[in-house]
Every structure is written in structure tokens, then in C-alpha cells.
mmCIF file of C-alpha atoms in Angstrom:
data_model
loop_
_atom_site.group_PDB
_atom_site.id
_atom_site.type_symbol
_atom_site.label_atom_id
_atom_site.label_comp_id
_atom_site.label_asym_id
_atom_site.label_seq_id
_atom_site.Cartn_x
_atom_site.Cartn_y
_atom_site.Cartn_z
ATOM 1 C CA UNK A 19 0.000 0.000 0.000
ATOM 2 C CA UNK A 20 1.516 3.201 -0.948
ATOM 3 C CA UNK A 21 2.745 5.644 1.601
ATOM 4 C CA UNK A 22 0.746 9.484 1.729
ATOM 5 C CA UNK A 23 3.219 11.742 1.575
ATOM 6 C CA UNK A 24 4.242 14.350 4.260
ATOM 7 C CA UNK A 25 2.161 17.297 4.969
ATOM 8 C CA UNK A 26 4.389 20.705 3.642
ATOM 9 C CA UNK A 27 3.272 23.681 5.957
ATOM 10 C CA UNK A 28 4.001 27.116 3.902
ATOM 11 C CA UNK A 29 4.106 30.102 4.819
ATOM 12 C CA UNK A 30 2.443 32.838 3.221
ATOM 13 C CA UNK A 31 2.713 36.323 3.791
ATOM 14 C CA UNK A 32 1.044 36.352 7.486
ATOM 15 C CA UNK A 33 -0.340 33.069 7.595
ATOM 16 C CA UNK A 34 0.545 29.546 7.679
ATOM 17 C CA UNK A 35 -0.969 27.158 5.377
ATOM 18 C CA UNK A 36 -0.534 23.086 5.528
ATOM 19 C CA UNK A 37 -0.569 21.001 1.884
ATOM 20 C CA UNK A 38 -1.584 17.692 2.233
ATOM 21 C CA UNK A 39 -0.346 14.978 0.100
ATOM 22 C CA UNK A 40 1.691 17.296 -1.996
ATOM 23 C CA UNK A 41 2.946 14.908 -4.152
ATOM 24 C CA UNK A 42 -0.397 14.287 -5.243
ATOM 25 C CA UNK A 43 -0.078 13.764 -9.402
ATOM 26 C CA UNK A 44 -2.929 16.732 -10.275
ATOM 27 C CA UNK A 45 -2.063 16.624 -14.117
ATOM 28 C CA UNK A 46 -0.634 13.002 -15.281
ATOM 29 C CA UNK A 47 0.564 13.810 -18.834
ATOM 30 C CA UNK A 48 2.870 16.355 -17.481
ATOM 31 C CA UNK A 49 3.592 14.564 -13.945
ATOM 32 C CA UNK A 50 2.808 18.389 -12.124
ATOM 33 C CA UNK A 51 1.910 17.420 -8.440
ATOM 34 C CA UNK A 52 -0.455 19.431 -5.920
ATOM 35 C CA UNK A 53 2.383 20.921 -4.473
ATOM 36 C CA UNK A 54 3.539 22.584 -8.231
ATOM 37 C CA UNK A 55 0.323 23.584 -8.234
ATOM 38 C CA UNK A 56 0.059 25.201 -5.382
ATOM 39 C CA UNK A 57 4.000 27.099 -6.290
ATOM 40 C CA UNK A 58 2.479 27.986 -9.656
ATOM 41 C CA UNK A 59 -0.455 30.263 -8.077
ATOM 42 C CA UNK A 60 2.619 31.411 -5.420
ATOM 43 C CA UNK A 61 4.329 32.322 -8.448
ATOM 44 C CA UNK A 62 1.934 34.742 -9.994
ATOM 45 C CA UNK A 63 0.267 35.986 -6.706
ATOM 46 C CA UNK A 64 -0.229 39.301 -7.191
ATOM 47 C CA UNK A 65 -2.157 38.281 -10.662
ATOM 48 C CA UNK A 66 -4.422 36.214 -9.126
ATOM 49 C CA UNK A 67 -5.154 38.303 -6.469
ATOM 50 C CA UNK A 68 -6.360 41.174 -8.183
ATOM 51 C CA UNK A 69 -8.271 38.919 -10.742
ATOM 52 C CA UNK A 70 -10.438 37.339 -7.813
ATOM 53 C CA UNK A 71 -9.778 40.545 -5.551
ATOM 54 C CA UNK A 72 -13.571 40.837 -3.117
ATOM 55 C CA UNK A 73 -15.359 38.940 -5.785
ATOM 56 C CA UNK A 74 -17.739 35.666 -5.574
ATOM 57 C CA UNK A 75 -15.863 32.726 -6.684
ATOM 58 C CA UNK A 76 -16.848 29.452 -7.977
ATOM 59 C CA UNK A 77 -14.193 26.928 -7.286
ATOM 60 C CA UNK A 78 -13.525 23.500 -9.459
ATOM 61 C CA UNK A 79 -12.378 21.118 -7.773
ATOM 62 C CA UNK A 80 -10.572 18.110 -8.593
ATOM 63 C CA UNK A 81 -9.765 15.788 -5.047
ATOM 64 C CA UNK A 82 -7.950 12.956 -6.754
ATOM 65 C CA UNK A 83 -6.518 15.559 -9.205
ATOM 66 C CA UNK A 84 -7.870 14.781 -13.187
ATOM 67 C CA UNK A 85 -7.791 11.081 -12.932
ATOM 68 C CA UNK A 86 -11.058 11.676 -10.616
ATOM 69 C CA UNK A 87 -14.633 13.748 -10.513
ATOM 70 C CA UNK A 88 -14.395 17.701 -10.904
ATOM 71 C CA UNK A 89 -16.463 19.347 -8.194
ATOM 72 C CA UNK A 90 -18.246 22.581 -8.959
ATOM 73 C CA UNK A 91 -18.634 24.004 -5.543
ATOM 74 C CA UNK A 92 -20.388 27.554 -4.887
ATOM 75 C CA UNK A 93 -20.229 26.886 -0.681
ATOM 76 C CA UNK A 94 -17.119 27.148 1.006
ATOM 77 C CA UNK A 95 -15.095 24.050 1.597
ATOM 78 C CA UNK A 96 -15.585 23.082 5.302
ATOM 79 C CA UNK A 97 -13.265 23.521 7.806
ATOM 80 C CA UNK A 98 -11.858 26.934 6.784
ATOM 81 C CA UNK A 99 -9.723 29.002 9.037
ATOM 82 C CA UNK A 100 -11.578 32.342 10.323
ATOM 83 C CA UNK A 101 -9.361 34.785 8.200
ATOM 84 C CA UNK A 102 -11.088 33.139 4.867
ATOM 85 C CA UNK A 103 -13.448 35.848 3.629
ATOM 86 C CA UNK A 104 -16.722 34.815 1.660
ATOM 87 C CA UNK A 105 -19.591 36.604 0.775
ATOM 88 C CA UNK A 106 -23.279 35.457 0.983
ATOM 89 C CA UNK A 107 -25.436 35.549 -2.699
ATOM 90 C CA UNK A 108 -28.731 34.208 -2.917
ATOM 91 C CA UNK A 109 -29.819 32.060 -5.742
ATOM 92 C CA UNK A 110 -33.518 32.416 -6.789
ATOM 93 C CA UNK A 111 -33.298 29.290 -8.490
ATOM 94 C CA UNK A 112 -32.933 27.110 -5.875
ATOM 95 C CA UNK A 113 -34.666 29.694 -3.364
ATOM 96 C CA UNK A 114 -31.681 29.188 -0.986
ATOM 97 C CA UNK A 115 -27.879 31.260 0.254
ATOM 98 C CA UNK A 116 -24.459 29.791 -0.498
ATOM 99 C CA UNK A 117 -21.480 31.431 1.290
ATOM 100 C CA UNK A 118 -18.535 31.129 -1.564
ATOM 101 C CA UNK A 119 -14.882 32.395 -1.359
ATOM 102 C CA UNK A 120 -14.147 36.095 -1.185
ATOM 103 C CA UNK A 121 -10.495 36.477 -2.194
ATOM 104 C CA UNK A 122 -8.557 39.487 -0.401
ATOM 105 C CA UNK A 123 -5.349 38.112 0.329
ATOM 106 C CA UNK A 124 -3.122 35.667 -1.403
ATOM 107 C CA UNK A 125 -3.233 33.170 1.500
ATOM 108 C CA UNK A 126 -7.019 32.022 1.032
ATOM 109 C CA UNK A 127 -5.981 31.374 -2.748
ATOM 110 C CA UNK A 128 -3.385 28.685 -1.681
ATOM 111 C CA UNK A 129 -5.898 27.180 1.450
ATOM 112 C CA UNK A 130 -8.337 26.561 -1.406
ATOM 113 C CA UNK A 131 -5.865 25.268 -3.757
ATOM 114 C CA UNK A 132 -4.727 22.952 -0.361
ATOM 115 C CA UNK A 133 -8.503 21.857 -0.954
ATOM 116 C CA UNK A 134 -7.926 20.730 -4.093
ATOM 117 C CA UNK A 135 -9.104 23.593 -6.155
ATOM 118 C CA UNK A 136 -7.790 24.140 -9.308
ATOM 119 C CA UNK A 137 -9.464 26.426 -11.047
ATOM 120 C CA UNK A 138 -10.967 29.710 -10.007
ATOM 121 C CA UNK A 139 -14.224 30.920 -11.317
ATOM 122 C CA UNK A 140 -15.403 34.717 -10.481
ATOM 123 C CA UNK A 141 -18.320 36.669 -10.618
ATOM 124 C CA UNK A 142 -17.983 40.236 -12.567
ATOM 125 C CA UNK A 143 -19.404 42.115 -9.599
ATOM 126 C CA UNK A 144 -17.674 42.564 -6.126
ATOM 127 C CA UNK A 145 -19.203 41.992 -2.859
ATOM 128 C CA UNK A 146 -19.908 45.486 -1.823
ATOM 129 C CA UNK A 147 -22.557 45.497 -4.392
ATOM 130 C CA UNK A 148 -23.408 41.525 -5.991
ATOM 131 C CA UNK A 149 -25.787 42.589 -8.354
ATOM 132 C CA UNK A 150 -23.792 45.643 -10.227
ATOM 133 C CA UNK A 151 -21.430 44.541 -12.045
ATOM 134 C CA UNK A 152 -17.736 46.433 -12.887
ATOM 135 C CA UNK A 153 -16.476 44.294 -15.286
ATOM 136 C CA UNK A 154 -17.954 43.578 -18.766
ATOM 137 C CA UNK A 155 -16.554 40.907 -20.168
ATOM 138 C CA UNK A 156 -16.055 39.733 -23.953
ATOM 139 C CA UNK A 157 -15.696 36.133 -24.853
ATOM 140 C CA UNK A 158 -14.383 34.594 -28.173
ATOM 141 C CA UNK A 159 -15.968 31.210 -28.022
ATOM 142 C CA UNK A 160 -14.536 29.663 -30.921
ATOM 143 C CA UNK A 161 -17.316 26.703 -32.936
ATOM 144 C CA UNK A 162 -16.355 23.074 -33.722
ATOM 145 C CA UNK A 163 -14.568 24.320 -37.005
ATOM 146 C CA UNK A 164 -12.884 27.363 -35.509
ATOM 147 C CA UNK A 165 -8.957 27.749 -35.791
ATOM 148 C CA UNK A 166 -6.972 30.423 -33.751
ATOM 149 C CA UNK A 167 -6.243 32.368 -36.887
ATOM 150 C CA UNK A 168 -10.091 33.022 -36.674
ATOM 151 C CA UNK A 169 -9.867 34.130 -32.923
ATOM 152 C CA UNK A 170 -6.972 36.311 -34.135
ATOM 153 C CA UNK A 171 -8.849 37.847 -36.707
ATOM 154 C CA UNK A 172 -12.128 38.429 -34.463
ATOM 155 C CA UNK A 173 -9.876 39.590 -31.522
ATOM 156 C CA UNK A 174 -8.875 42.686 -34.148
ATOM 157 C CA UNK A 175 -12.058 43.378 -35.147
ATOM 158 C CA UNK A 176 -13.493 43.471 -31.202
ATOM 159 C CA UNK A 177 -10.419 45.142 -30.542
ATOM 160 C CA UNK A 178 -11.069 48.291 -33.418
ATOM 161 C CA UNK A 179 -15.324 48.328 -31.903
ATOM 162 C CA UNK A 180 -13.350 49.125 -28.545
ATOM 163 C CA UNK A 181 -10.671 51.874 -29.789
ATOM 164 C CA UNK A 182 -13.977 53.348 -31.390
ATOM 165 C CA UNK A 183 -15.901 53.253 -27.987
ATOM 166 C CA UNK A 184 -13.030 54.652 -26.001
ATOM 167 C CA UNK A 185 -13.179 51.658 -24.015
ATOM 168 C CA UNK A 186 -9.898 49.761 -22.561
ATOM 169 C CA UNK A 187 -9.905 46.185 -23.314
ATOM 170 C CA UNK A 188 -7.545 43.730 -21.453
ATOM 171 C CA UNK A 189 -7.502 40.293 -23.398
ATOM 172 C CA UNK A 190 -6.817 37.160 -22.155
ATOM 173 C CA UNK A 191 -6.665 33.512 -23.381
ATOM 174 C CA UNK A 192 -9.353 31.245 -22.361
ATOM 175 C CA UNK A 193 -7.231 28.521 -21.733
ATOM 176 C CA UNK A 194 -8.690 26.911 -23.664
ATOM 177 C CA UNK A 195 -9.626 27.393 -27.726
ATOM 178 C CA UNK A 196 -11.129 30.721 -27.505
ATOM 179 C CA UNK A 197 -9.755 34.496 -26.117
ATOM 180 C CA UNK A 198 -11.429 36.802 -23.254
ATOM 181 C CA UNK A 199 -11.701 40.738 -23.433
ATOM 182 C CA UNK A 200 -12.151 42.380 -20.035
ATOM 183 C CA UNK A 201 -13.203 46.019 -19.864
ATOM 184 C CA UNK A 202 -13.784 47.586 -16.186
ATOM 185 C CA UNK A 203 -17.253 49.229 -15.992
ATOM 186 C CA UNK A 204 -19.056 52.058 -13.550
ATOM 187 C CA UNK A 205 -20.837 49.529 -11.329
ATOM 188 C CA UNK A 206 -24.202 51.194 -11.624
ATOM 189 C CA UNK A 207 -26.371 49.128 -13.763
ATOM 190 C CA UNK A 208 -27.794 45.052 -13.093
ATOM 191 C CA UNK A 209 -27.032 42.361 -14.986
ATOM 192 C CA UNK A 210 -29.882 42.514 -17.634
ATOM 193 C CA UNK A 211 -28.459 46.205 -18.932
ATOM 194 C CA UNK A 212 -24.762 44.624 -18.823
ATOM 195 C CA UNK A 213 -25.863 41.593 -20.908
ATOM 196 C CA UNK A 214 -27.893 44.193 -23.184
ATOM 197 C CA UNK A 215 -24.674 46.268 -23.943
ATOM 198 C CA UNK A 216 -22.587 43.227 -24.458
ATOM 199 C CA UNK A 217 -24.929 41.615 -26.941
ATOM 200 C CA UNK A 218 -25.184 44.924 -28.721
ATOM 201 C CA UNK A 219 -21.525 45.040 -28.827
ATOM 202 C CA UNK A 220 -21.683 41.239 -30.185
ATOM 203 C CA UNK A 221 -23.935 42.637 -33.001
ATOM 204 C CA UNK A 222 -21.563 45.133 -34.148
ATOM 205 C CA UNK A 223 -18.416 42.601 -34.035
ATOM 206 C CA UNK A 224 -20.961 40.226 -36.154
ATOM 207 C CA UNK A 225 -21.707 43.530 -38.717
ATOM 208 C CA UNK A 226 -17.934 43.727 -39.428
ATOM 209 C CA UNK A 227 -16.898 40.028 -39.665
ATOM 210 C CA UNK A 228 -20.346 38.277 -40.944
ATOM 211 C CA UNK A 229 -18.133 35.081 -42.265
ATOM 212 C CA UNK A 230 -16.073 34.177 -38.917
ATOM 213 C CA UNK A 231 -18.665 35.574 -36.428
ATOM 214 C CA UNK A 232 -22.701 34.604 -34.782
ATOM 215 C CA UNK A 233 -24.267 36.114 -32.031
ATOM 216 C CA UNK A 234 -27.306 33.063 -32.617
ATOM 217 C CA UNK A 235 -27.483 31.908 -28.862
ATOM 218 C CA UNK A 236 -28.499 28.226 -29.968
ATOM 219 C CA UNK A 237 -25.969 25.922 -30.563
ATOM 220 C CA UNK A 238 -28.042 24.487 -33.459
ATOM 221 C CA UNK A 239 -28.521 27.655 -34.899
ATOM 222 C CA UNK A 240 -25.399 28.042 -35.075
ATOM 223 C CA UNK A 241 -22.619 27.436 -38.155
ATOM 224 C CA UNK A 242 -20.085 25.079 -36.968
ATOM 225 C CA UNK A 243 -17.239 27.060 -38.467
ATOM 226 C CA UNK A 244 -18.656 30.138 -36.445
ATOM 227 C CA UNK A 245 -17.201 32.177 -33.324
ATOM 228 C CA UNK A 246 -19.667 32.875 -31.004
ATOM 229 C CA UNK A 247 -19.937 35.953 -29.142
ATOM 230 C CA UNK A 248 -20.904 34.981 -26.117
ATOM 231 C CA UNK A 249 -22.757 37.587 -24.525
ATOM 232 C CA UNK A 250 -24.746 35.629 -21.740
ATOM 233 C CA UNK A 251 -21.279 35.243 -19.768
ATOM 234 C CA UNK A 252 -22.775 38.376 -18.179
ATOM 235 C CA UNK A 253 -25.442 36.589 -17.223
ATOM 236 C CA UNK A 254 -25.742 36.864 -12.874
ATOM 237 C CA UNK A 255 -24.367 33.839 -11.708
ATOM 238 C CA UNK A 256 -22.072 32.844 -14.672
ATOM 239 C CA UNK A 257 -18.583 32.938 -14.745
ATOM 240 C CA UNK A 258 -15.593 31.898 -16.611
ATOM 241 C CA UNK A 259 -11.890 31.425 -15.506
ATOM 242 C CA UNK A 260 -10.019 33.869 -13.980
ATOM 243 C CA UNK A 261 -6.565 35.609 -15.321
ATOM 244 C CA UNK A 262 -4.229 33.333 -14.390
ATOM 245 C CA UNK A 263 -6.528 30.180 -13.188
ATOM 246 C CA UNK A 264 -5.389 26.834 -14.283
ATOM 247 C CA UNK A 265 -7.336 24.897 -16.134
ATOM 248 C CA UNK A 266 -8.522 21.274 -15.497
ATOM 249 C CA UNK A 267 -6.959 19.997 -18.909
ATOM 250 C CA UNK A 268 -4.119 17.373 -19.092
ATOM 251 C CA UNK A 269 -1.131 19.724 -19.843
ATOM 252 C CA UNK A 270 -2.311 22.537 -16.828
ATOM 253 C CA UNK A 271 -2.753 25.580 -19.721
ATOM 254 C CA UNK A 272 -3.655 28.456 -18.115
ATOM 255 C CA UNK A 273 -5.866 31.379 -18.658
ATOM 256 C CA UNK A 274 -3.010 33.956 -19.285
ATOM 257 C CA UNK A 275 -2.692 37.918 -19.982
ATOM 258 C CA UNK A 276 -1.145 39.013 -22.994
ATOM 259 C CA UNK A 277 -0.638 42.236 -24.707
ATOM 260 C CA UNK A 278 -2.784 43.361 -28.024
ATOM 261 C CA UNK A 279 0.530 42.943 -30.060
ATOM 262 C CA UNK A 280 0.876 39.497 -28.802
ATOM 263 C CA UNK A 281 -2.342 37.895 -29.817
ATOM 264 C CA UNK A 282 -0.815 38.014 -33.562
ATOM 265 C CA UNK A 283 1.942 36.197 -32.216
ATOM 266 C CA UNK A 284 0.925 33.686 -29.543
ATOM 267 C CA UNK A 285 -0.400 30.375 -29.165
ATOM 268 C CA UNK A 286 -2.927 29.409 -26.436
ATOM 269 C CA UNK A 287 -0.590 26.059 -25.530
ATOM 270 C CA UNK A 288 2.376 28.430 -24.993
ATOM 271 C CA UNK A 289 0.800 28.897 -21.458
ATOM 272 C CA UNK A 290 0.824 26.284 -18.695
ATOM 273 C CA UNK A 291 2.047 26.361 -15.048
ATOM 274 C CA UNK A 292 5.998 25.527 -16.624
ATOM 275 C CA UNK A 293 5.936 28.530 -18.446
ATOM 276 C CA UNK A 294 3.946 31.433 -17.152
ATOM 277 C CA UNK A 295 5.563 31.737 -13.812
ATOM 278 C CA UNK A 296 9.043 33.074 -15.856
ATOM 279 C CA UNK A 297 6.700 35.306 -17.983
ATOM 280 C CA UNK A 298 4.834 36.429 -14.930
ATOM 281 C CA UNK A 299 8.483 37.300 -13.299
ATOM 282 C CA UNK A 300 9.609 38.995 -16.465
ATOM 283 C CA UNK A 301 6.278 40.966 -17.371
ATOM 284 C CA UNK A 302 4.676 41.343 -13.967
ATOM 285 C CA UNK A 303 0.255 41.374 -14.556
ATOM 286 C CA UNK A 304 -0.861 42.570 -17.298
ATOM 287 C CA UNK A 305 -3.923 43.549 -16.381
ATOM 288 C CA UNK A 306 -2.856 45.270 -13.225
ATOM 289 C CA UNK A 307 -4.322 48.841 -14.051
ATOM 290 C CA UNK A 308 -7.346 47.498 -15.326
ATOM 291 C CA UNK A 309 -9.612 49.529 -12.392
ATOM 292 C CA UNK A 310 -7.600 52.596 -14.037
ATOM 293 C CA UNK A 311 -10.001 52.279 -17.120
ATOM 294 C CA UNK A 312 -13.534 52.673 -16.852
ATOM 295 C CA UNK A 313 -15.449 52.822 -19.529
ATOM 296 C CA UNK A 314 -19.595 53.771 -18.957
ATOM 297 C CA UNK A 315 -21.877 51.566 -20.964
ATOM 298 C CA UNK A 316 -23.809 54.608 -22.089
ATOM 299 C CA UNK A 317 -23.223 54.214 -25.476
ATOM 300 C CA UNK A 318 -23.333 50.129 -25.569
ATOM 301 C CA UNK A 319 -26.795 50.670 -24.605
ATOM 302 C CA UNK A 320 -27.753 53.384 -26.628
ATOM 303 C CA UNK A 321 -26.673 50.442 -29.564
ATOM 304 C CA UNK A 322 -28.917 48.125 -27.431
ATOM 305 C CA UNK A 323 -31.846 50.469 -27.992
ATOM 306 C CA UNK A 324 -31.396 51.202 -31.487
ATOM 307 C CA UNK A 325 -31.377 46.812 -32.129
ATOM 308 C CA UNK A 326 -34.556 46.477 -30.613
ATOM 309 C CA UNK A 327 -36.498 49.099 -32.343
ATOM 310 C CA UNK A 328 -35.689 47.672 -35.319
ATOM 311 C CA UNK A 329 -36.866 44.471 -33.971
ATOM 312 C CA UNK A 330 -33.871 42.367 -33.473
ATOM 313 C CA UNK A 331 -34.755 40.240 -30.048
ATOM 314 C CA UNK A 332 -33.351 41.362 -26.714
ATOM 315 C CA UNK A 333 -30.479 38.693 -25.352
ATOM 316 C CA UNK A 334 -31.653 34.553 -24.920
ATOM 317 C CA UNK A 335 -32.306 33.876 -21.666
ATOM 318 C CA UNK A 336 -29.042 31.540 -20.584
ATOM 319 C CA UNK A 337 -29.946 28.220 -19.137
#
């Protein structure tokens, strides 16, 4: 019977934080452990940090690392320490409260990594206010037939919509196929007006590039060879990968900042826990000023207005 490894307590910045098993194998085809995950979000703290900073987060879990079931968990793991922070949200739904993790400091990010998180899921809004969001966020969601070089090209046309808004958009890739636009945003309207100004911002993207692009919220409406536009991510209650998350995929890629001038350049496998730490050393976060650049919606849903008196359908109603 094989032997658990030794508990590896760690400190970090004020507080002490004990690994268990840290040899755990989290991601087989590249033989990173619990423990490199746990150095990898160590690595790029400050990133993290101000990508979950006083936000609800979703966490996905993986106990027995890939080889086993992924958790998505909204409650707080049990048996937190008192200095974790969460925040309380109420799901209509289900007519009932879950507490989840409130990130402030980079300590609770490595106690829920300890717990077997991997990655990290936020909500655009921050706890002093749940249902106003300040972050609008774009997602490239490439279809079945979709190649980067057609995220590329819909990443420049999203990108020239933006310069011509006078909005500030920080991408990111998905960490996956596709590429993610933030833009930081007053936090003064609900999530219905945010969806509204991101689906008329979809429609515009879809005017320019009508052969790589759909904002059809139906997946069998959809051409396979199609980006979506997905709009509904601003939907209350959904949420995609943070800036610098890892994913649960075999070789660990993760959800990484890069500059405008390197989306021409860059592939989304370049990123995994071996390689951004070095970047993240050498370039520091690259979306650190993001709450330097707000952009008011004003216009968005002036463009909102104009689509629906000419009868195109206010956003699908996500499931």
C-alpha cells in the first residue's frame, strides 16, 4: 500500500498554510503534483489576487486531481480558518444562500488550492454590491470548425469596436480554444443592462466580420465554423476562468494575460504552469491597471436600444 506523503506547511505572507499529500499527481501527462500547483499560483500571486480581488468565486475542484470527478462548488469548503473571507449571494433558483470564497489576500488562494481547487471561477461584480457589475466581459468562443487564426482575426475586429468606444480592453486567453476581453465598468447598472450592452456590442463585431462571427445563442442555430460571441457570460451567476486560473486539462494551460501585439503572435498552448511563472516574473500582470479604465456603458446601450427598435430580439435567456 503506498505511503501518503508528508504534509508541507508554507508560509504565506502572514499566515501559515498546511498542503496535504503534496505529491499528489494533479495533471498526469505532465507529472505536475499538488504541491507545483500550489507554487504555480505562489508564483503569480499578485495576478491572481487582483483577478479574484472581493469577488464571488466558484471553485472547481478536482480531489484525486484529473484522474477523478471535478467538483463545482459555490459553498465554502468546510473547515476553513476564520481569516477566509466569503460573501453570501442568494440564488432564486434554488430559493436558498451559499457562502462562496471572497479572495482578499493571497493566503485564502493557496488554502483553497490545499482543498484541491484548481481552477478559479469569479463573478464580474464585487461583494460590496453583488448585483452591479464592474467588469464587462467579452468572450471569443470559438465553434467546432474554428482555428486560432479566426480568434486572431475576431480579436482585431473586437479590438477596433473598442478603440472606437473609447473603451480599454484587457484580453486574455481562455485557456482553452477561444480568447477573453475584459473592460472595467461604472458599477451602476444590473445584470440585464450589462448583458444588453454586451450583446449589442456582439452585433456590431458580427456587422464587421459576418463570415467568422454569430451572435445566434443556440448551438443548433449556429454554423459550426462560427465564433460565437458569447454575450450571456454576463449573465448573474455565470462565470468563466479567472486571469491566471489553471485549467482542469491534461497539460495545466492556463488562462493567461497578454498584450494586443501578442495575440498576432501567440499560441494558447504556450501557457501552462511551466511557463507562465518566468513570464509572470519577467512581465509582472498585465492587467494590473485594469480599475484605471472605466469605460460607462452609455453608449453600448444606446446600440442596445437602437437593435430592438428595429426588432432584433433582446439577449436569450441563458440556461
Amino acid at each position: 500500500m503506498p505511503t501518503k506523503s508528508p504534509a508541507v506547511e508554507l508560509e504565506v505572507d502572514a499566515r501559515v498554510v498546511r498542503v496535504s499529500n503534496p505529491e499528489r499527481v494533479y495533471f498526469p501527462e505532465i507529472g505536475a503534483t499538488k504541491l507545483d500547483l500550489v507554487e504555480y499560483y505562489l508564483a503569480v500571486g499578485d495576478g491572481i489576487v487582483n483577478a479574484l480581488l472581493e469577488r464571488p468565486c466558484m471553485l472547481h475542484r478536482f480531489p484525486k486531481g484529473l484522474a477523478g470527478d471535478k467538483v463545482h462548488q459555490k459553498r465554502l469548503p468546510a473547515g476553513a480558518p476564520d481569516w477566509v473571507e466569503t460573501v453570501e449571494l442568494f440564488f432564486p433558483r434554488w430559493k436558498r444562500t451559499a457562502d462562496e470564497l471572497c479572495v482578499t489576500e493571497l493566503a485564502q488562494v493557496i488554502w483553497a488550492v490545499q482543498m484541491s481547487t484548481v481552477e478559479f471561477h469569479p463573478w464580474n461584480s464585487r461583494r460590496r454590491d453583488t448585483e452591479k457589475p464592474d467588469e464587462w466581459r467579452i468572450d471569443l468562443d470559438p465553434g467546432p470548425d474554428s482555428d486560432w487564426a479566426q480568434v486572431r482575426r475576431v480579436a482585431h475586429v473586437a479590438h477596433e469596436v473598442l478603440d472606437e468606444l473609447g473603451a480599454t480592453g484587457f484580453p486574455k486567453t481562455s485557456g482553452g480554444k477561444g480568447l477573453h476581453i475584459y473592460v472595467r465598468i461604472a458599477p451602476e447598472h444590473g445584470f440585464a443592462d450589462v448583458r444588453r450592452a454586451a450583446l449589442a456590442f456582439a452585433r456590431e463585431v458580427e456587422r464587421r466580420s459576418p463570415t467568422d462571427v454569430t451572435t445566434a445563442w443556440w448551438r443548433k442555430d449556429r454554423d459550426p465554423g462560427a465564433l460565437f460571441v458569447d454575450y450571456n457570460q454576463n449573465a448573474r451567476d455565470h462565470t468563466i476562468a479567472a486571469a491566471y486560473s489553471v485549467r482542469g486539462v491534461p497539460r495545466a494551460l492556463v488562462s493567461t494575460p497578454v498584450s494586443w501585439a501578442e495575440v498576432e503572435e501567440v499560441e494558447p498552448d504556450d501557457f501552462t504552469i511551466r511557463t507562465v511563472p518566468k513570464r509572470f516574473a519577467e512581465l509582472g500582470d498585465l492587467h494590473a491597471d485594469i480599475d484605471e479604465h472605466v469605460f460607462d456603458l452609455a453608449p453600448l446601450l444606446e446600440w442596445a436600444d437602437r437593435d430592438e427598435a428595429t426588432g432584433a430580439p433582446p439577449p436569450a435567456e441563458p440556461d
